[in-house]
PDB file of C-alpha atoms and ligand atoms in Angstrom:
ATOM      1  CA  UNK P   1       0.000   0.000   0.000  1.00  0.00           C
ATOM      2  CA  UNK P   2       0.910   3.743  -1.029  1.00  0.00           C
ATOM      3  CA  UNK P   3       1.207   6.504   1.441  1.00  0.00           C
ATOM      4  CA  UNK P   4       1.571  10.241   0.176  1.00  0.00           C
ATOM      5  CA  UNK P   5       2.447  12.257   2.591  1.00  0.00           C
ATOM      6  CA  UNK P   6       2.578  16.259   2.118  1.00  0.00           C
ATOM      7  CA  UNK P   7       5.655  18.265   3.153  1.00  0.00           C
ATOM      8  CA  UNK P   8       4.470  21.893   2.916  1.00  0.00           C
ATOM      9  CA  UNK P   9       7.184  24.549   1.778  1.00  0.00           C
ATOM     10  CA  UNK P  10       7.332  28.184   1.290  1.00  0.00           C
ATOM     11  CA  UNK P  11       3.857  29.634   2.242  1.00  0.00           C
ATOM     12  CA  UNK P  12       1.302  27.364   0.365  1.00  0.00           C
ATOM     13  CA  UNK P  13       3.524  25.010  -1.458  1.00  0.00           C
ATOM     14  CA  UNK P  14       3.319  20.842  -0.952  1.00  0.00           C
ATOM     15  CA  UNK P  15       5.904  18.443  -1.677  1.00  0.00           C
ATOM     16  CA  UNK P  16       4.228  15.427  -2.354  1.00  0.00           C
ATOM     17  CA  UNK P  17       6.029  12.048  -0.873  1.00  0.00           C
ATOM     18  CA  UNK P  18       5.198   9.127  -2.103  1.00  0.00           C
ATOM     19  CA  UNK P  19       5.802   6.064  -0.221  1.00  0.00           C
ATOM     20  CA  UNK P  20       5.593   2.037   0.549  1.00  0.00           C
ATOM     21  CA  UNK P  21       7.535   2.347   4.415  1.00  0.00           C
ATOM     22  CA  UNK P  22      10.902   1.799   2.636  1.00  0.00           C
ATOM     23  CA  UNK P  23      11.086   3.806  -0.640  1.00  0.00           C
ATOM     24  CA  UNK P  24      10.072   7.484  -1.182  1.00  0.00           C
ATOM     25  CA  UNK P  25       9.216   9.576  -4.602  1.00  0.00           C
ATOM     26  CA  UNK P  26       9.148  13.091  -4.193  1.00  0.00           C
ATOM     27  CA  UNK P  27       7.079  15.256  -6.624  1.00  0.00           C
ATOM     28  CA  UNK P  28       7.901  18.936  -7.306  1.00  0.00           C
ATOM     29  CA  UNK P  29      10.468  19.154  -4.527  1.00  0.00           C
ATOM     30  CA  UNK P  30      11.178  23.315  -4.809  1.00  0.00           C
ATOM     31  CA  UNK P  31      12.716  22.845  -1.442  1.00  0.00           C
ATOM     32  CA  UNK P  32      15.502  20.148  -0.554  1.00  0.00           C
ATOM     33  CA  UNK P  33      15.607  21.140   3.300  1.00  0.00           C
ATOM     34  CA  UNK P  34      11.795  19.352   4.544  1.00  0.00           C
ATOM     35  CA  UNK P  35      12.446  16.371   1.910  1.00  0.00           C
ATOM     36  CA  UNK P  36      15.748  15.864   4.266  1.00  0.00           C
ATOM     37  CA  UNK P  37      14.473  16.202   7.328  1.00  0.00           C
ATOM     38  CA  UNK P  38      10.999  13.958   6.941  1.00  0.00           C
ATOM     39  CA  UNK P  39      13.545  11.073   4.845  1.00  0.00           C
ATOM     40  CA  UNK P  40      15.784  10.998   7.557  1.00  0.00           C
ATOM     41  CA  UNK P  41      13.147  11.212  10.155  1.00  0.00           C
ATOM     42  CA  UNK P  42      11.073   8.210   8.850  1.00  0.00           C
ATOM     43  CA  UNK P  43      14.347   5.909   7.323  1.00  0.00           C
ATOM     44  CA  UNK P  44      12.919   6.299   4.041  1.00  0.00           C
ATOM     45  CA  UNK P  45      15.100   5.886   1.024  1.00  0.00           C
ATOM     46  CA  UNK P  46      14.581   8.621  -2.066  1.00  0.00           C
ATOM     47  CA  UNK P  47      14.168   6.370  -5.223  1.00  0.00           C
ATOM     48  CA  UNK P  48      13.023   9.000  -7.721  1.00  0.00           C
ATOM     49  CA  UNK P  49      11.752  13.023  -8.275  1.00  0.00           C
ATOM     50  CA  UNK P  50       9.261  13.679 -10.475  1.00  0.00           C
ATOM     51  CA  UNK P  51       8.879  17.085 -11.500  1.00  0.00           C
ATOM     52  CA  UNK P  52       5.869  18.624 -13.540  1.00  0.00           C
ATOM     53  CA  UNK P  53       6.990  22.271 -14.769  1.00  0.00           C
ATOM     54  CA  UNK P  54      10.509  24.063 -14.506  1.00  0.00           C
ATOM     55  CA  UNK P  55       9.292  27.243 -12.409  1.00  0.00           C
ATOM     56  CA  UNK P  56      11.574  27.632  -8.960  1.00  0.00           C
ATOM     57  CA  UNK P  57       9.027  27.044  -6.519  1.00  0.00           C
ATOM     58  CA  UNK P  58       8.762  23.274  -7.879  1.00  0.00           C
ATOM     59  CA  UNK P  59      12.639  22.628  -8.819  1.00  0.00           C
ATOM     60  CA  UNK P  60      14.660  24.651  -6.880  1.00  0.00           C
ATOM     61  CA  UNK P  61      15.637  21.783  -4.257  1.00  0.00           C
ATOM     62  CA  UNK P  62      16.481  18.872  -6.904  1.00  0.00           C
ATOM     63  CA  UNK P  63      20.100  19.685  -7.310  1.00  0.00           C
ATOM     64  CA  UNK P  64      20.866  19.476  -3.501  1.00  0.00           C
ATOM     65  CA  UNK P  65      18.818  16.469  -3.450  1.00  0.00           C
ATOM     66  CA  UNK P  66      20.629  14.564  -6.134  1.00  0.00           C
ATOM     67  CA  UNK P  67      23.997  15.487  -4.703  1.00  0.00           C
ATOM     68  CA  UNK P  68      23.092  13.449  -1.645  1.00  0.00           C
ATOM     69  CA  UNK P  69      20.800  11.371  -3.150  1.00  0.00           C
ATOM     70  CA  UNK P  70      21.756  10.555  -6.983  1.00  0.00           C
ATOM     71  CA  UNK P  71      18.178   9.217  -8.530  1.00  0.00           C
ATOM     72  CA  UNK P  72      16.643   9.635 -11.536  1.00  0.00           C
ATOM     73  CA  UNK P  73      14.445  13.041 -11.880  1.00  0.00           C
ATOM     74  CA  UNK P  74      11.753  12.714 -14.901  1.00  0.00           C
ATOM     75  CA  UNK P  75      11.117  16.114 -15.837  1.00  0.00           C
ATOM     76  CA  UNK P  76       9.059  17.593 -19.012  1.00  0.00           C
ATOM     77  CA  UNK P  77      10.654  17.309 -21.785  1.00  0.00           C
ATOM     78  CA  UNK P  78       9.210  20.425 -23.633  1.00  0.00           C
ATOM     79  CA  UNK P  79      11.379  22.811 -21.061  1.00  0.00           C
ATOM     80  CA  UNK P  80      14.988  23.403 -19.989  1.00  0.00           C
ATOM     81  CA  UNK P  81      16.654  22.152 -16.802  1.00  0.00           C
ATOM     82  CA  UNK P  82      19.670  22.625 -15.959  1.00  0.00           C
ATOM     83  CA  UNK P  83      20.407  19.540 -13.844  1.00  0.00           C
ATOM     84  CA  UNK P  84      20.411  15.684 -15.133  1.00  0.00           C
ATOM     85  CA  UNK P  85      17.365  14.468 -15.428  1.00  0.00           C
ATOM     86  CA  UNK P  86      14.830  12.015 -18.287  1.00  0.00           C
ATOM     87  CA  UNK P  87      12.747  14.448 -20.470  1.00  0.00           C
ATOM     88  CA  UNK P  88       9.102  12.858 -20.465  1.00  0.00           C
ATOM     89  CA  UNK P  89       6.430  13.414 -22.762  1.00  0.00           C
ATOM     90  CA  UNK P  90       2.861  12.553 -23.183  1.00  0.00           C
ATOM     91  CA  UNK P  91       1.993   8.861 -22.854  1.00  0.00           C
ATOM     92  CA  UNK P  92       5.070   7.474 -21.379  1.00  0.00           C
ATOM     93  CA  UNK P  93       5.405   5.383 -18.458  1.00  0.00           C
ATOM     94  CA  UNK P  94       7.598   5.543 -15.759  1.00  0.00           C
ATOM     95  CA  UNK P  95       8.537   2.407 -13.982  1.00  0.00           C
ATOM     96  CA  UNK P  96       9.214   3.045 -10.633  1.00  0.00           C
ATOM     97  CA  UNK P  97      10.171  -0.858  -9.308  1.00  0.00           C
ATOM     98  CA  UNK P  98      11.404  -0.323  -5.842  1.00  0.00           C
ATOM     99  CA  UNK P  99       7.615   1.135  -5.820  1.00  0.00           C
ATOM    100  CA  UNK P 100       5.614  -1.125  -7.665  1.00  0.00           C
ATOM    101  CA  UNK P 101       4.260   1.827  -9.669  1.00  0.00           C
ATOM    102  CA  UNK P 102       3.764   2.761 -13.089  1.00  0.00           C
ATOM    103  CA  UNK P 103       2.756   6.253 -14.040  1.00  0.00           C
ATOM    104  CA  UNK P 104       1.528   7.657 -17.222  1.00  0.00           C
ATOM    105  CA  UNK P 105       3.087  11.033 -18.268  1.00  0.00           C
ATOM    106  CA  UNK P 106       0.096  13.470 -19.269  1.00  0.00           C
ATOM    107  CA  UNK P 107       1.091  16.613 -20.636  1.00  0.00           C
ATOM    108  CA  UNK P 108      -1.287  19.409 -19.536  1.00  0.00           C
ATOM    109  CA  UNK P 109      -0.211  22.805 -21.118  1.00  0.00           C
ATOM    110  CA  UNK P 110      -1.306  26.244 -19.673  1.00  0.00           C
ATOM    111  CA  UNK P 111       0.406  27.443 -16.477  1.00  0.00           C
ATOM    112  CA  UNK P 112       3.875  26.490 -18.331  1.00  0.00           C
ATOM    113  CA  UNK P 113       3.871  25.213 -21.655  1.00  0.00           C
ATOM    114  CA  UNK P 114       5.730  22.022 -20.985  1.00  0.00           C
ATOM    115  CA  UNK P 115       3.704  21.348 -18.024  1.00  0.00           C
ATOM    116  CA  UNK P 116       3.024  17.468 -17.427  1.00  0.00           C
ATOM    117  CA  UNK P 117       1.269  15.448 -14.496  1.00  0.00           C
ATOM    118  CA  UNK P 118       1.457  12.364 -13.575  1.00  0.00           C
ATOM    119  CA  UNK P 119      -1.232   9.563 -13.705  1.00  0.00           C
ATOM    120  CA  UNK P 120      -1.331   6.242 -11.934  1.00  0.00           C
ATOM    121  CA  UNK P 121      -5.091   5.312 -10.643  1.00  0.00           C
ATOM    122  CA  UNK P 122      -6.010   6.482  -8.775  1.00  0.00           C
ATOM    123  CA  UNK P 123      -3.469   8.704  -8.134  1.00  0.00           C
ATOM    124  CA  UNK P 124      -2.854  12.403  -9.833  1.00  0.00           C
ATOM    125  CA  UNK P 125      -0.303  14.768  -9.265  1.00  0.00           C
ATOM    126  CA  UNK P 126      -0.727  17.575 -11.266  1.00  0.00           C
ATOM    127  CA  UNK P 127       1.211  20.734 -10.163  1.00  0.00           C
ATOM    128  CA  UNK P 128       0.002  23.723 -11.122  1.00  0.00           C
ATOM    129  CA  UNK P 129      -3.035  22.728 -13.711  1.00  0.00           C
ATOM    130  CA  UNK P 130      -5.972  21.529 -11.649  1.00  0.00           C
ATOM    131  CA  UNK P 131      -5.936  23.158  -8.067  1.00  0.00           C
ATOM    132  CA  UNK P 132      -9.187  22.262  -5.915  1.00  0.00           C
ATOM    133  CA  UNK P 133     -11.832  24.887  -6.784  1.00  0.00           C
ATOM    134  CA  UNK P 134      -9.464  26.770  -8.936  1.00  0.00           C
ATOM    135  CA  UNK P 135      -6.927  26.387 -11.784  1.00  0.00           C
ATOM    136  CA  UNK P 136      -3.138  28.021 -12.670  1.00  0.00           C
ATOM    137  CA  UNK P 137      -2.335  30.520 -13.876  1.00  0.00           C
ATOM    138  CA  UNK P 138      -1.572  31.056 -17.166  1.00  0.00           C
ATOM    139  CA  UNK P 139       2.365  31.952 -17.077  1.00  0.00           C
ATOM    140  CA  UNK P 140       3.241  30.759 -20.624  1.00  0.00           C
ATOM    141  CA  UNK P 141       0.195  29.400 -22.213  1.00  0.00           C
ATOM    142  CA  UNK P 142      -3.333  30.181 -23.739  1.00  0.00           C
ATOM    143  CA  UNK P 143      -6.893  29.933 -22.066  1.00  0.00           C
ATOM    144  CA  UNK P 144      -7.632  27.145 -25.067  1.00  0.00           C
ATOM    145  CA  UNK P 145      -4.986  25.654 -23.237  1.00  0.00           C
ATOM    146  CA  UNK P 146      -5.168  25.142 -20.300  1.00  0.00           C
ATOM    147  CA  UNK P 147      -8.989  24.530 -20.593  1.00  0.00           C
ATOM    148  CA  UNK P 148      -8.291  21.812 -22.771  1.00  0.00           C
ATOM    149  CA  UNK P 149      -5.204  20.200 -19.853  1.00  0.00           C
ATOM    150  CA  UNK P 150      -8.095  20.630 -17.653  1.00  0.00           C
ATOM    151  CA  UNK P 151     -11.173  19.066 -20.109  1.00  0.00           C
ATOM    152  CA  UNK P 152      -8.603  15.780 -20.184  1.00  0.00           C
ATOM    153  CA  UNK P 153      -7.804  15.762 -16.482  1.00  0.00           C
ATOM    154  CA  UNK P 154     -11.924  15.967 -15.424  1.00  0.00           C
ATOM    155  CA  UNK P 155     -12.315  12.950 -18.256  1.00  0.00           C
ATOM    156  CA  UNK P 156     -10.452  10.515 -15.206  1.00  0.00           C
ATOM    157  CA  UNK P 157     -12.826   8.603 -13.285  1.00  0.00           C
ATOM    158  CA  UNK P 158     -14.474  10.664 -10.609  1.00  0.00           C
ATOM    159  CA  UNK P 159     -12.843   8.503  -7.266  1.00  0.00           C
ATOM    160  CA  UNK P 160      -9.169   9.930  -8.520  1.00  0.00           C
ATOM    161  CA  UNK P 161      -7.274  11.648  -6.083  1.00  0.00           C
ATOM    162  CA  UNK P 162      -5.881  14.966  -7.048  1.00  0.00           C
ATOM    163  CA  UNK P 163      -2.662  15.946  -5.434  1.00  0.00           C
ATOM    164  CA  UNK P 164      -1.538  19.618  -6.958  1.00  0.00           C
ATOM    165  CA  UNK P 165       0.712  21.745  -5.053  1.00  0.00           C
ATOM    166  CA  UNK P 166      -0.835  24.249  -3.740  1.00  0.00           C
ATOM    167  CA  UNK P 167      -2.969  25.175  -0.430  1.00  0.00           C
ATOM    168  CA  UNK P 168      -5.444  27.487  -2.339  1.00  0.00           C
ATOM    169  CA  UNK P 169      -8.449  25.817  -1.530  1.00  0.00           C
ATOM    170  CA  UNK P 170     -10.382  28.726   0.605  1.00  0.00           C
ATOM    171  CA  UNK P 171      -9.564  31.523  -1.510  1.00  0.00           C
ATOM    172  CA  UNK P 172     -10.583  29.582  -4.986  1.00  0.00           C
ATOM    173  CA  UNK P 173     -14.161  28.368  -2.457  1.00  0.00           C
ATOM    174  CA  UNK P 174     -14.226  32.166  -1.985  1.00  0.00           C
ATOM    175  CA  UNK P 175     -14.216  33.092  -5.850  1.00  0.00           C
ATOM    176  CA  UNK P 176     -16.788  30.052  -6.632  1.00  0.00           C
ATOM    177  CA  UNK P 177     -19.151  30.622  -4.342  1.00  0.00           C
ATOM    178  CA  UNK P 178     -19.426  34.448  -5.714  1.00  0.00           C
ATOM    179  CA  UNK P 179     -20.563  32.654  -9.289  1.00  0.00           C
ATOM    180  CA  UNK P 180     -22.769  30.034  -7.273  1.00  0.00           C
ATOM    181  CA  UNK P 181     -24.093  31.287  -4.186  1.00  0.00           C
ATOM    182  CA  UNK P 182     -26.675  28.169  -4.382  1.00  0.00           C
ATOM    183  CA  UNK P 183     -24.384  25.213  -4.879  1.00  0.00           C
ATOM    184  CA  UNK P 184     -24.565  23.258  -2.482  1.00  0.00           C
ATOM    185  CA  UNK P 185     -21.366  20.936  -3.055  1.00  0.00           C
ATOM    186  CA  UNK P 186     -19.893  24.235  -3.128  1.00  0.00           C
ATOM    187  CA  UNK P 187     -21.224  24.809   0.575  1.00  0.00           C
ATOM    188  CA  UNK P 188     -20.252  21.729   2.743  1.00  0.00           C
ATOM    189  CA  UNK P 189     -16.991  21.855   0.239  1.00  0.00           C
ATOM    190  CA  UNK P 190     -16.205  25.354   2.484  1.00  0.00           C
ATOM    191  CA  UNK P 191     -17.226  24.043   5.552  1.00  0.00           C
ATOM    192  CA  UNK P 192     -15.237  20.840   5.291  1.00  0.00           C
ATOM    193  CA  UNK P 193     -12.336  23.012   4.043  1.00  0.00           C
ATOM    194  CA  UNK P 194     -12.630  25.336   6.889  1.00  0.00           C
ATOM    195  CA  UNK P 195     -12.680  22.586   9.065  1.00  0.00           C
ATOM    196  CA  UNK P 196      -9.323  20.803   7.799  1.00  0.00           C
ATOM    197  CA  UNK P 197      -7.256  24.367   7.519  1.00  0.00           C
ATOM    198  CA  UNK P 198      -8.999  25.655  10.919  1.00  0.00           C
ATOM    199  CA  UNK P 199      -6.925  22.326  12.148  1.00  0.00           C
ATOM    200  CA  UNK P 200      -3.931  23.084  10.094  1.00  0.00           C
ATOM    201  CA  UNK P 201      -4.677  20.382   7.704  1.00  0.00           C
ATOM    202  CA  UNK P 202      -4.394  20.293   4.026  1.00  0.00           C
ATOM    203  CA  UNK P 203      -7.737  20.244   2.303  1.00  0.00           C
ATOM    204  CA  UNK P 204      -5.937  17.680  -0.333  1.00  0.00           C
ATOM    205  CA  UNK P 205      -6.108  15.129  -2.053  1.00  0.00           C
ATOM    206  CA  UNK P 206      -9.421  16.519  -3.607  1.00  0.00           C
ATOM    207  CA  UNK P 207     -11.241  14.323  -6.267  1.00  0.00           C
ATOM    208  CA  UNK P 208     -12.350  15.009  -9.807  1.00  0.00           C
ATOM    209  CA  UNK P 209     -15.550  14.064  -9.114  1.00  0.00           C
ATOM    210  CA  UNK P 210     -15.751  17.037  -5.833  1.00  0.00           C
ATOM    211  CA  UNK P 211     -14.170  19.442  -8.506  1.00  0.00           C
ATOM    212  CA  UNK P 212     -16.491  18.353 -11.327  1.00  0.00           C
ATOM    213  CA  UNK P 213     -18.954  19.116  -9.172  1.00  0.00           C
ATOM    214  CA  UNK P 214     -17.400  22.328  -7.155  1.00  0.00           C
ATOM    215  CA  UNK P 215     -14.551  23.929  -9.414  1.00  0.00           C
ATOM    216  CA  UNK P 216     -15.896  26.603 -11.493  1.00  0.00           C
ATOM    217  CA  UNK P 217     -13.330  26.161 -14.127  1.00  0.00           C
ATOM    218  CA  UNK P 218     -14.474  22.737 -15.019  1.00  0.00           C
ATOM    219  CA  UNK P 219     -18.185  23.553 -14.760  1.00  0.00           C
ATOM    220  CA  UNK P 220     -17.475  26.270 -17.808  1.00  0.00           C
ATOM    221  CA  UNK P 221     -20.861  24.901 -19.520  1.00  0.00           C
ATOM    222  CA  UNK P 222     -22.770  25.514 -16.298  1.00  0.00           C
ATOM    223  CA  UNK P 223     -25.691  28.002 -16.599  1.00  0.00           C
ATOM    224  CA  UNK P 224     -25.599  29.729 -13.385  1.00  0.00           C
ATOM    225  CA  UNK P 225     -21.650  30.585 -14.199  1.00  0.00           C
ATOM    226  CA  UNK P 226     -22.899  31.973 -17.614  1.00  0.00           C
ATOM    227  CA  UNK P 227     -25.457  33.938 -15.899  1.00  0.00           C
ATOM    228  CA  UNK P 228     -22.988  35.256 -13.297  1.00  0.00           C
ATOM    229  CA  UNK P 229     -20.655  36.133 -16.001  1.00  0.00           C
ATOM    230  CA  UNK P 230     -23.508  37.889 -17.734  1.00  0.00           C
ATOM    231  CA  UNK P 231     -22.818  35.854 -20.849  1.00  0.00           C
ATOM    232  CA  UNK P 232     -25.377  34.484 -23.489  1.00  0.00           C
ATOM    233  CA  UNK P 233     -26.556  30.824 -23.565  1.00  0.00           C
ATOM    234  CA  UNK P 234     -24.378  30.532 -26.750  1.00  0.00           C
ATOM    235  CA  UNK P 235     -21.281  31.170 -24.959  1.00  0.00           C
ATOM    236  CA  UNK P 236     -18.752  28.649 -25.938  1.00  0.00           C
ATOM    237  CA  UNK P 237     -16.970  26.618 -22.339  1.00  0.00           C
ATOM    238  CA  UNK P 238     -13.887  27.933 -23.845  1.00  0.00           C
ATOM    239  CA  UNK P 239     -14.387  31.607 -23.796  1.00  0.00           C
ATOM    240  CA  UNK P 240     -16.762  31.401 -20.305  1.00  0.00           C
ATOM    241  CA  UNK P 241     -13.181  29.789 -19.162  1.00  0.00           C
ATOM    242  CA  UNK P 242     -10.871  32.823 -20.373  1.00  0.00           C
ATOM    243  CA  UNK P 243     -13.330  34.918 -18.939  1.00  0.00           C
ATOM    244  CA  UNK P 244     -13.313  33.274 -15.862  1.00  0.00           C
ATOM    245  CA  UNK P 245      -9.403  32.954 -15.933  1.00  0.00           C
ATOM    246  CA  UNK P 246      -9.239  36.859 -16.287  1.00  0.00           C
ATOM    247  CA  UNK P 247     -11.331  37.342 -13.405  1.00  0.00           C
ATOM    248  CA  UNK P 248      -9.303  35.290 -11.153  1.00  0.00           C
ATOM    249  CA  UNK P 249      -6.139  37.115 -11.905  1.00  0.00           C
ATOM    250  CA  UNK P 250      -7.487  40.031 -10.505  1.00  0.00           C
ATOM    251  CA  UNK P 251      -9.888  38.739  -7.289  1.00  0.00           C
TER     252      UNK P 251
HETATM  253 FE1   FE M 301       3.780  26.757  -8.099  1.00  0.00          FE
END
């Protein structure tokens, strides 16, 4: 059985861990200092980083890591890194045997334009794409974009656990619940979130079925969002979602 554990960084970053009691994966370590001190705390040996886009907050700890630790670090290969590491693309699979896990390499462009996650069911980590109630930003790519990374990502069944890596759950309940006041998923999603941060918890992993049913920026076809948005019925998902995007930059 599969543990992830979180190891929070910065002020809303997680470093996802990965791990069987003996071997450890880190995703999207930006931070070598907690990875150290929760591998050495629980005897866990680092078999692997996975990385999903190339901005600082998600690499900048990998080189310290691999000089203690020299294992393999998949990384997109549509972007630049400056450290060793196995360029992935979409559809490949990573073997990770001291693990027992396979994961399939998704590439989900928007926030960065090389951006990838990584799939293994029901397992997600997806970085900066899907957050819970929300979405990233778009650093490098286009609305289109990123709204079709996120179309693909809501396609996995609804039980999948999303692990992205950021704590921006209550702010992006916030935002949603100012385009539906009435949803009621939307509701007990704020209370249980309230709840879990009120207790210093993370409110992740979060499902695709809760953000199919909560996050505004998969719901893009929803009539109450159109409404709220003042936009026609004939309003493509596409362009409510750039809308939508835009608005969030500036709430
Ligand atoms: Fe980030």
């Amino acid at each position: 059985m599969l543990e992830i554990l979180p190891i929070p960084a910065f002020k809303d970053n997680y470093i996802w861990l990965i791990n069987d009691g003996r071997h450890a994966v880190v995703v999207d370590p930006g931070d070598a200092g907690p990875v150290f001190q929760l591998l050495e705390q629980s005897g866990l040996t680092l078999e692997a980083i996975l990385i999903t886009h190339h901005c600082h907050d998600h690499i900048d700890g990998v080189v310290e890591l691999i000089s203690k630790y020299p294992v393999p670090v998949y990384a997109p290969a549509k972007e630049f890194y400056d450290f060793p590491h196995t360029p992935v693309a979409d559809g490949d699979l990573i073997t990770l045997a001291a693990l027992d896990l396979k994961l399939t390499v998704m590439e989900v462009p928007g926030h960065t334009l090389g951006h990838v996650a990584y799939y293994s069911q029901p397992l997600l980590f997806c970085g900066d794409t899907l957050f819970s109630c929300g979405c990233g930003r778009l650093h490098e790519g286009t609305a289109e974009q990123m709204h079709q990374s996120l179309q693909r990502l809501a396609q996995l069944p609804a039980d999948t656990l999303v692990y992205c890596a950021h704590e921006y759950t209550l702010n992006n309940l916030a935002f949603a619940l100012e385009l539906e006041p009435d949803n009621l998923a939307l509701q007990k999603r704020q209370q249980e979130v309230i709840e879990l941060r009120t207790a210093d918890k993370p409110s992740l992993p979060t499902t695709i079925g809760l953000e199919l049913a909560t996050n505004p920026f998969l719901r893009c076809d929803n009539n109450t969002i159109r409404q709220s948005l003042k936009l026609g019925e004939n309003t493509v998902p596409a362009e409510t979602f750039r809308i939508l995007r835009e608005m969030k930059n500036n709430y």
